[in-house]
Amino acid sequence: MAISSKKLIPQHIELLITLAGMTMFMAMCTDMYLPGFPLVAQALHVHIVDLQLTFTSFTLGVGVGQLFYGPISDRFGRKNPAIFGLLLFIVSSILCATATTLGHLVFYRFLQALGGAAGMVISRAIVRDKLSGVEMSKMMSAMSMIFVFSPAVAPSIGTLILHFATWPWIFLGLAIFGILVLVGILRLDESLSPENRSADGIKQSFKNYIAISKSPEYRSAGLILAASSFGTFGFVSSSAAVMMGSYGVSRANYGYLFAMLAMSLVLSNHFNLKYLGRFGVIGMLRRFTTVQTVSGLFVLIASLLHGPLWTILLPVLLCFACAPGIGANSMTLGMHRFPEMSGSASAMLGLVQMLGVSVVTALLAALHFDVVSKMGWAMFVGTFVALVQTRRIKYKIE
C-alpha cells in the first residue's frame, strides 16, 4: 500500500537525509573535484581537457555498478549491499588521493563509482519499497530538495580544501563523506522484507532486465534520462575548462556559479512538487523538457557567437533547473510497473543514464575544436532528443 508522502516526510527526517546522502555520490564526486582540475592536470602532467576521461570512467563505473547492485538488493535486501558499496567507495577514494598518473586516477575513479553506485540504486529501491505512482515521484522530489544542495556546497568545499591543502585531500574529503553516509545506513532498518525478496539467480536477473526493457514506459524513460544527462553533463564535464580556462573565472567564483545552479535546482523541485498533482508525471516531463531544450538552444547560440559569460550562464541555469524534475518523473515513468523488480528497474535506468553521460564526456575529450562550442552542441543535442522522446509518449500514469 502506498504511504502518503505528507505523513512520511515529517516523521522520517533521518531516513530522508540518509537516502539523499546515498544519492549525492554522483554530484559530490564530480562537483567537489572540479575546482582542482588545473592543479590535478599540472600534477599528472596532462592537459585539463584530458581529465574528462576521469568523468568517463566514473560514469561507466556507476552504470556497471548499478546493474550489479539492482538484482543483488532485490535478492538479499537493501542494507548489506549498501554497506559493501560504501566500504568500496571509501577505500577507492583514498586510492584516488594516491594517484600519480592519469591512468591510475581513471582506474581508481572507476572503482570509486562502483562503490558509490550502491547508494544511487538502493536509495531509489527503498523509495519504491514504500511508495508508487505520483506519491513515489513526490518522495523522490522531496529527496532531491535535500541532495541538490550538493552542487552548491561541493565546489566550495573543494575550493576550501585547496586553500589549505593539496588536491589529494579532495578525495580524502570524499572518503570522510562516505563514512558519514555509512553511519546513516547502519542506522536504517531493512526496507525489503524476506517474503518480498527475489529468489532469482544471476541468469534470471538478466532475464528480468530483458523483460523490463520490453516496457515502452521503460524505454521512453531511459532515453529521456540519457539524453537529458547528455545535455547537462555536457556542461559539467566542460565547465572547468570553459569557466576557468576560456573565461578566466577564479576558483572561488567558480564555486559561486555552482551555488547558483543548485538554487535553480531547488526552485525546480518546488515547482515539480506543487504542480505534479495537477499536470501528472507525463505533463511535467513535457514542460521540463521544453524549457530545457529552449535553454540548450540559447547556450549553443551564445557559444557559437562567443558571447559574454552571462549569455551562457543564464540559459545554463534554466537547463539545470529542469534536471531534477526530469530525473524524478522519468524514474517514476520507468519504474512504476515493476514493484517486484524495483532494484533491477532502478539499476537499468541508472545504467542508461550513465551511458549518456559517458558518451558525452568521452566525445568532448576526443573532439578537438573549441571547448565552448563543443559544450553548446552537447547541451542542445541532448536536451532536444529528450524533448522529442517526451512528446512521443501517448500514455498516462495515475
PDB file of C-alpha atoms in Angstrom, residues 201-373:
ATOM      1  CA  GLY A 201      19.972 -16.034  -9.673  1.00  0.00           C
ATOM      2  CA  ILE A 202      22.210 -14.016 -11.968  1.00  0.00           C
ATOM      3  CA  LYS A 203      20.797 -15.724 -15.093  1.00  0.00           C
ATOM      4  CA  GLN A 204      17.241 -14.857 -14.085  1.00  0.00           C
ATOM      5  CA  SER A 205      18.327 -11.328 -13.248  1.00  0.00           C
ATOM      6  CA  PHE A 206      19.389 -10.784 -16.849  1.00  0.00           C
ATOM      7  CA  LYS A 207      16.061 -12.239 -17.965  1.00  0.00           C
ATOM      8  CA  ASN A 208      14.426  -9.640 -15.736  1.00  0.00           C
ATOM      9  CA  TYR A 209      16.468  -6.917 -17.446  1.00  0.00           C
ATOM     10  CA  ILE A 210      15.235  -8.150 -20.828  1.00  0.00           C
ATOM     11  CA  ALA A 211      11.633  -8.190 -19.591  1.00  0.00           C
ATOM     12  CA  ILE A 212      11.937  -4.671 -18.191  1.00  0.00           C
ATOM     13  CA  SER A 213      13.458  -3.387 -21.427  1.00  0.00           C
ATOM     14  CA  LYS A 214      10.365  -4.515 -23.342  1.00  0.00           C
ATOM     15  CA  SER A 215       8.223  -1.978 -21.489  1.00  0.00           C
ATOM     16  CA  PRO A 216       7.532   1.121 -23.622  1.00  0.00           C
ATOM     17  CA  GLU A 217       7.447   3.222 -20.450  1.00  0.00           C
ATOM     18  CA  TYR A 218      10.918   1.998 -19.538  1.00  0.00           C
ATOM     19  CA  ARG A 219      12.365   2.643 -22.977  1.00  0.00           C
ATOM     20  CA  SER A 220      10.926   6.137 -23.015  1.00  0.00           C
ATOM     21  CA  ALA A 221      12.212   6.879 -19.515  1.00  0.00           C
ATOM     22  CA  GLY A 222      15.677   5.534 -20.315  1.00  0.00           C
ATOM     23  CA  LEU A 223      16.076   7.610 -23.458  1.00  0.00           C
ATOM     24  CA  ILE A 224      14.807  10.757 -21.743  1.00  0.00           C
ATOM     25  CA  LEU A 225      17.199  10.271 -18.814  1.00  0.00           C
ATOM     26  CA  ALA A 226      20.181   9.507 -21.049  1.00  0.00           C
ATOM     27  CA  ALA A 227      19.540  12.419 -23.409  1.00  0.00           C
ATOM     28  CA  SER A 228      18.875  14.941 -20.639  1.00  0.00           C
ATOM     29  CA  SER A 229      22.019  13.803 -18.799  1.00  0.00           C
ATOM     30  CA  PHE A 230      23.961  14.064 -22.066  1.00  0.00           C
ATOM     31  CA  GLY A 231      22.939  17.715 -22.142  1.00  0.00           C
ATOM     32  CA  THR A 232      23.579  18.639 -18.520  1.00  0.00           C
ATOM     33  CA  PHE A 233      26.911  16.802 -18.273  1.00  0.00           C
ATOM     34  CA  GLY A 234      27.968  18.457 -21.489  1.00  0.00           C
ATOM     35  CA  PHE A 235      28.273  21.487 -19.227  1.00  0.00           C
ATOM     36  CA  VAL A 236      29.512  19.803 -16.039  1.00  0.00           C
ATOM     37  CA  SER A 237      32.429  17.981 -17.691  1.00  0.00           C
ATOM     38  CA  SER A 238      33.417  21.088 -19.689  1.00  0.00           C
ATOM     39  CA  SER A 239      32.764  23.690 -17.008  1.00  0.00           C
ATOM     40  CA  ALA A 240      36.289  23.815 -15.561  1.00  0.00           C
ATOM     41  CA  ALA A 241      37.898  24.256 -18.987  1.00  0.00           C
ATOM     42  CA  VAL A 242      35.228  26.728 -20.115  1.00  0.00           C
ATOM     43  CA  MET A 243      34.839  28.815 -16.967  1.00  0.00           C
ATOM     44  CA  MET A 244      38.362  28.799 -15.532  1.00  0.00           C
ATOM     45  CA  GLY A 245      40.130  28.339 -18.859  1.00  0.00           C
ATOM     46  CA  SER A 246      38.269  30.224 -21.598  1.00  0.00           C
ATOM     47  CA  TYR A 247      36.621  32.863 -19.365  1.00  0.00           C
ATOM     48  CA  GLY A 248      39.257  33.169 -16.617  1.00  0.00           C
ATOM     49  CA  VAL A 249      36.875  32.605 -13.695  1.00  0.00           C
ATOM     50  CA  SER A 250      38.658  32.163 -10.351  1.00  0.00           C
ATOM     51  CA  ARG A 251      38.250  29.012  -8.226  1.00  0.00           C
ATOM     52  CA  ALA A 252      36.193  30.931  -5.655  1.00  0.00           C
ATOM     53  CA  ASN A 253      33.823  32.419  -8.250  1.00  0.00           C
ATOM     54  CA  TYR A 254      33.589  29.017  -9.922  1.00  0.00           C
ATOM     55  CA  GLY A 255      32.182  27.664  -6.670  1.00  0.00           C
ATOM     56  CA  TYR A 256      29.677  30.531  -6.506  1.00  0.00           C
ATOM     57  CA  LEU A 257      28.480  29.696 -10.014  1.00  0.00           C
ATOM     58  CA  PHE A 258      27.673  26.158  -8.927  1.00  0.00           C
ATOM     59  CA  ALA A 259      25.854  27.537  -5.899  1.00  0.00           C
ATOM     60  CA  MET A 260      23.626  29.450  -8.320  1.00  0.00           C
ATOM     61  CA  LEU A 261      22.991  26.220 -10.218  1.00  0.00           C
ATOM     62  CA  ALA A 262      21.970  24.498  -7.002  1.00  0.00           C
ATOM     63  CA  MET A 263      19.452  27.217  -6.173  1.00  0.00           C
ATOM     64  CA  SER A 264      17.861  26.726  -9.593  1.00  0.00           C
ATOM     65  CA  LEU A 265      17.535  23.012  -8.790  1.00  0.00           C
ATOM     66  CA  VAL A 266      15.730  23.814  -5.537  1.00  0.00           C
ATOM     67  CA  LEU A 267      13.232  26.008  -7.368  1.00  0.00           C
ATOM     68  CA  SER A 268      12.647  23.243  -9.894  1.00  0.00           C
ATOM     69  CA  ASN A 269      11.874  20.715  -7.168  1.00  0.00           C
ATOM     70  CA  HIS A 270       9.423  23.124  -5.568  1.00  0.00           C
ATOM     71  CA  PHE A 271       7.699  23.628  -8.923  1.00  0.00           C
ATOM     72  CA  ASN A 272       7.530  19.867  -9.525  1.00  0.00           C
ATOM     73  CA  LEU A 273       6.036  19.146  -6.103  1.00  0.00           C
ATOM     74  CA  LYS A 274       3.499  21.948  -6.447  1.00  0.00           C
ATOM     75  CA  TYR A 275       2.158  21.102  -9.901  1.00  0.00           C
ATOM     76  CA  LEU A 276       2.710  17.335 -10.144  1.00  0.00           C
ATOM     77  CA  GLY A 277      -0.788  16.565  -8.915  1.00  0.00           C
ATOM     78  CA  ARG A 278      -2.277  18.974 -11.455  1.00  0.00           C
ATOM     79  CA  PHE A 279      -0.373  18.046 -14.620  1.00  0.00           C
ATOM     80  CA  GLY A 280       0.749  14.485 -13.828  1.00  0.00           C
ATOM     81  CA  VAL A 281       4.093  12.798 -14.429  1.00  0.00           C
ATOM     82  CA  ILE A 282       3.977  12.985 -18.236  1.00  0.00           C
ATOM     83  CA  GLY A 283       2.680  16.558 -18.264  1.00  0.00           C
ATOM     84  CA  MET A 284       5.529  17.718 -16.048  1.00  0.00           C
ATOM     85  CA  LEU A 285       8.062  15.876 -18.185  1.00  0.00           C
ATOM     86  CA  ARG A 286       6.815  17.697 -21.275  1.00  0.00           C
ATOM     87  CA  ARG A 287       7.065  21.068 -19.603  1.00  0.00           C
ATOM     88  CA  PHE A 288      10.528  20.484 -18.174  1.00  0.00           C
ATOM     89  CA  THR A 289      11.998  19.104 -21.418  1.00  0.00           C
ATOM     90  CA  THR A 290      10.553  22.015 -23.408  1.00  0.00           C
ATOM     91  CA  VAL A 291      12.190  24.609 -21.164  1.00  0.00           C
ATOM     92  CA  GLN A 292      15.444  22.629 -21.096  1.00  0.00           C
ATOM     93  CA  THR A 293      15.617  22.395 -24.895  1.00  0.00           C
ATOM     94  CA  VAL A 294      14.991  26.115 -25.374  1.00  0.00           C
ATOM     95  CA  SER A 295      17.720  26.903 -22.855  1.00  0.00           C
ATOM     96  CA  GLY A 296      20.080  24.444 -24.567  1.00  0.00           C
ATOM     97  CA  LEU A 297      19.466  26.242 -27.860  1.00  0.00           C
ATOM     98  CA  PHE A 298      20.384  29.583 -26.295  1.00  0.00           C
ATOM     99  CA  VAL A 299      23.594  28.084 -24.863  1.00  0.00           C
ATOM    100  CA  LEU A 300      24.505  26.824 -28.324  1.00  0.00           C
ATOM    101  CA  ILE A 301      23.869  30.197 -29.948  1.00  0.00           C
ATOM    102  CA  ALA A 302      25.882  32.045 -27.278  1.00  0.00           C
ATOM    103  CA  SER A 303      28.773  29.588 -27.557  1.00  0.00           C
ATOM    104  CA  LEU A 304      28.939  29.824 -31.357  1.00  0.00           C
ATOM    105  CA  LEU A 305      28.868  33.621 -31.202  1.00  0.00           C
ATOM    106  CA  HIS A 306      31.469  33.650 -28.391  1.00  0.00           C
ATOM    107  CA  GLY A 307      29.138  35.753 -26.292  1.00  0.00           C
ATOM    108  CA  PRO A 308      29.973  37.132 -22.846  1.00  0.00           C
ATOM    109  CA  LEU A 309      29.806  34.779 -19.887  1.00  0.00           C
ATOM    110  CA  TRP A 310      26.327  35.843 -18.740  1.00  0.00           C
ATOM    111  CA  THR A 311      24.795  34.858 -22.113  1.00  0.00           C
ATOM    112  CA  ILE A 312      25.885  31.290 -21.397  1.00  0.00           C
ATOM    113  CA  LEU A 313      25.229  31.146 -17.664  1.00  0.00           C
ATOM    114  CA  LEU A 314      21.606  32.317 -17.746  1.00  0.00           C
ATOM    115  CA  PRO A 315      20.363  29.560 -20.080  1.00  0.00           C
ATOM    116  CA  VAL A 316      22.601  27.044 -18.271  1.00  0.00           C
ATOM    117  CA  LEU A 317      20.736  27.918 -15.066  1.00  0.00           C
ATOM    118  CA  LEU A 318      17.411  27.212 -16.776  1.00  0.00           C
ATOM    119  CA  CYS A 319      18.731  23.980 -18.231  1.00  0.00           C
ATOM    120  CA  PHE A 320      19.876  22.705 -14.848  1.00  0.00           C
ATOM    121  CA  ALA A 321      16.701  23.867 -13.138  1.00  0.00           C
ATOM    122  CA  CYS A 322      14.815  21.276 -15.173  1.00  0.00           C
ATOM    123  CA  ALA A 323      17.112  18.356 -14.356  1.00  0.00           C
ATOM    124  CA  PRO A 324      15.590  17.204 -11.008  1.00  0.00           C
ATOM    125  CA  GLY A 325      12.045  17.292 -12.386  1.00  0.00           C
ATOM    126  CA  ILE A 326      13.072  15.318 -15.457  1.00  0.00           C
ATOM    127  CA  GLY A 327      15.002  12.841 -13.321  1.00  0.00           C
ATOM    128  CA  ALA A 328      12.276  12.202 -10.731  1.00  0.00           C
ATOM    129  CA  ASN A 329       9.454  11.896 -13.258  1.00  0.00           C
ATOM    130  CA  SER A 330      11.498   9.757 -15.657  1.00  0.00           C
ATOM    131  CA  MET A 331      12.390   7.377 -12.824  1.00  0.00           C
ATOM    132  CA  THR A 332       8.725   7.130 -11.906  1.00  0.00           C
ATOM    133  CA  LEU A 333       7.805   6.513 -15.551  1.00  0.00           C
ATOM    134  CA  GLY A 334      10.346   3.729 -15.879  1.00  0.00           C
ATOM    135  CA  MET A 335       9.852   2.004 -12.513  1.00  0.00           C
ATOM    136  CA  HIS A 336       6.150   2.229 -11.697  1.00  0.00           C
ATOM    137  CA  ARG A 337       5.200  -1.043 -13.439  1.00  0.00           C
ATOM    138  CA  PHE A 338       7.882  -3.112 -11.680  1.00  0.00           C
ATOM    139  CA  PRO A 339       7.267  -3.100  -7.915  1.00  0.00           C
ATOM    140  CA  GLU A 340       8.601  -6.667  -7.651  1.00  0.00           C
ATOM    141  CA  MET A 341      11.802  -5.780  -9.547  1.00  0.00           C
ATOM    142  CA  SER A 342      12.344  -2.210  -8.400  1.00  0.00           C
ATOM    143  CA  GLY A 343      16.056  -2.701  -7.750  1.00  0.00           C
ATOM    144  CA  SER A 344      16.636  -4.108 -11.233  1.00  0.00           C
ATOM    145  CA  ALA A 345      14.466  -1.450 -12.868  1.00  0.00           C
ATOM    146  CA  SER A 346      16.329   1.296 -10.996  1.00  0.00           C
ATOM    147  CA  ALA A 347      19.658  -0.235 -11.986  1.00  0.00           C
ATOM    148  CA  MET A 348      18.816  -0.360 -15.686  1.00  0.00           C
ATOM    149  CA  LEU A 349      17.636   3.237 -15.700  1.00  0.00           C
ATOM    150  CA  GLY A 350      20.799   4.263 -13.923  1.00  0.00           C
ATOM    151  CA  LEU A 351      22.939   2.372 -16.445  1.00  0.00           C
ATOM    152  CA  VAL A 352      21.234   4.010 -19.413  1.00  0.00           C
ATOM    153  CA  GLN A 353      21.551   7.438 -17.800  1.00  0.00           C
ATOM    154  CA  MET A 354      25.253   6.920 -17.106  1.00  0.00           C
ATOM    155  CA  LEU A 355      25.858   5.691 -20.648  1.00  0.00           C
ATOM    156  CA  GLY A 356      24.562   9.041 -21.848  1.00  0.00           C
ATOM    157  CA  VAL A 357      26.986  10.803 -19.508  1.00  0.00           C
ATOM    158  CA  SER A 358      29.891   8.540 -20.510  1.00  0.00           C
ATOM    159  CA  VAL A 359      29.296   9.146 -24.213  1.00  0.00           C
ATOM    160  CA  VAL A 360      29.255  12.921 -23.868  1.00  0.00           C
ATOM    161  CA  THR A 361      32.366  13.080 -21.660  1.00  0.00           C
ATOM    162  CA  ALA A 362      34.292  10.759 -23.996  1.00  0.00           C
ATOM    163  CA  LEU A 363      33.200  12.728 -27.062  1.00  0.00           C
ATOM    164  CA  LEU A 364      34.145  16.051 -25.530  1.00  0.00           C
ATOM    165  CA  ALA A 365      37.597  14.695 -24.651  1.00  0.00           C
ATOM    166  CA  ALA A 366      38.102  13.172 -28.121  1.00  0.00           C
ATOM    167  CA  LEU A 367      36.836  16.006 -30.335  1.00  0.00           C
ATOM    168  CA  HIS A 368      39.430  18.687 -30.942  1.00  0.00           C
ATOM    169  CA  PHE A 369      37.730  22.003 -31.535  1.00  0.00           C
ATOM    170  CA  ASP A 370      36.693  24.991 -29.434  1.00  0.00           C
ATOM    171  CA  VAL A 371      35.723  23.743 -25.963  1.00  0.00           C
ATOM    172  CA  VAL A 372      32.931  26.313 -25.565  1.00  0.00           C
ATOM    173  CA  SER A 373      31.310  25.346 -28.869  1.00  0.00           C
TER     174      SER A 373
END
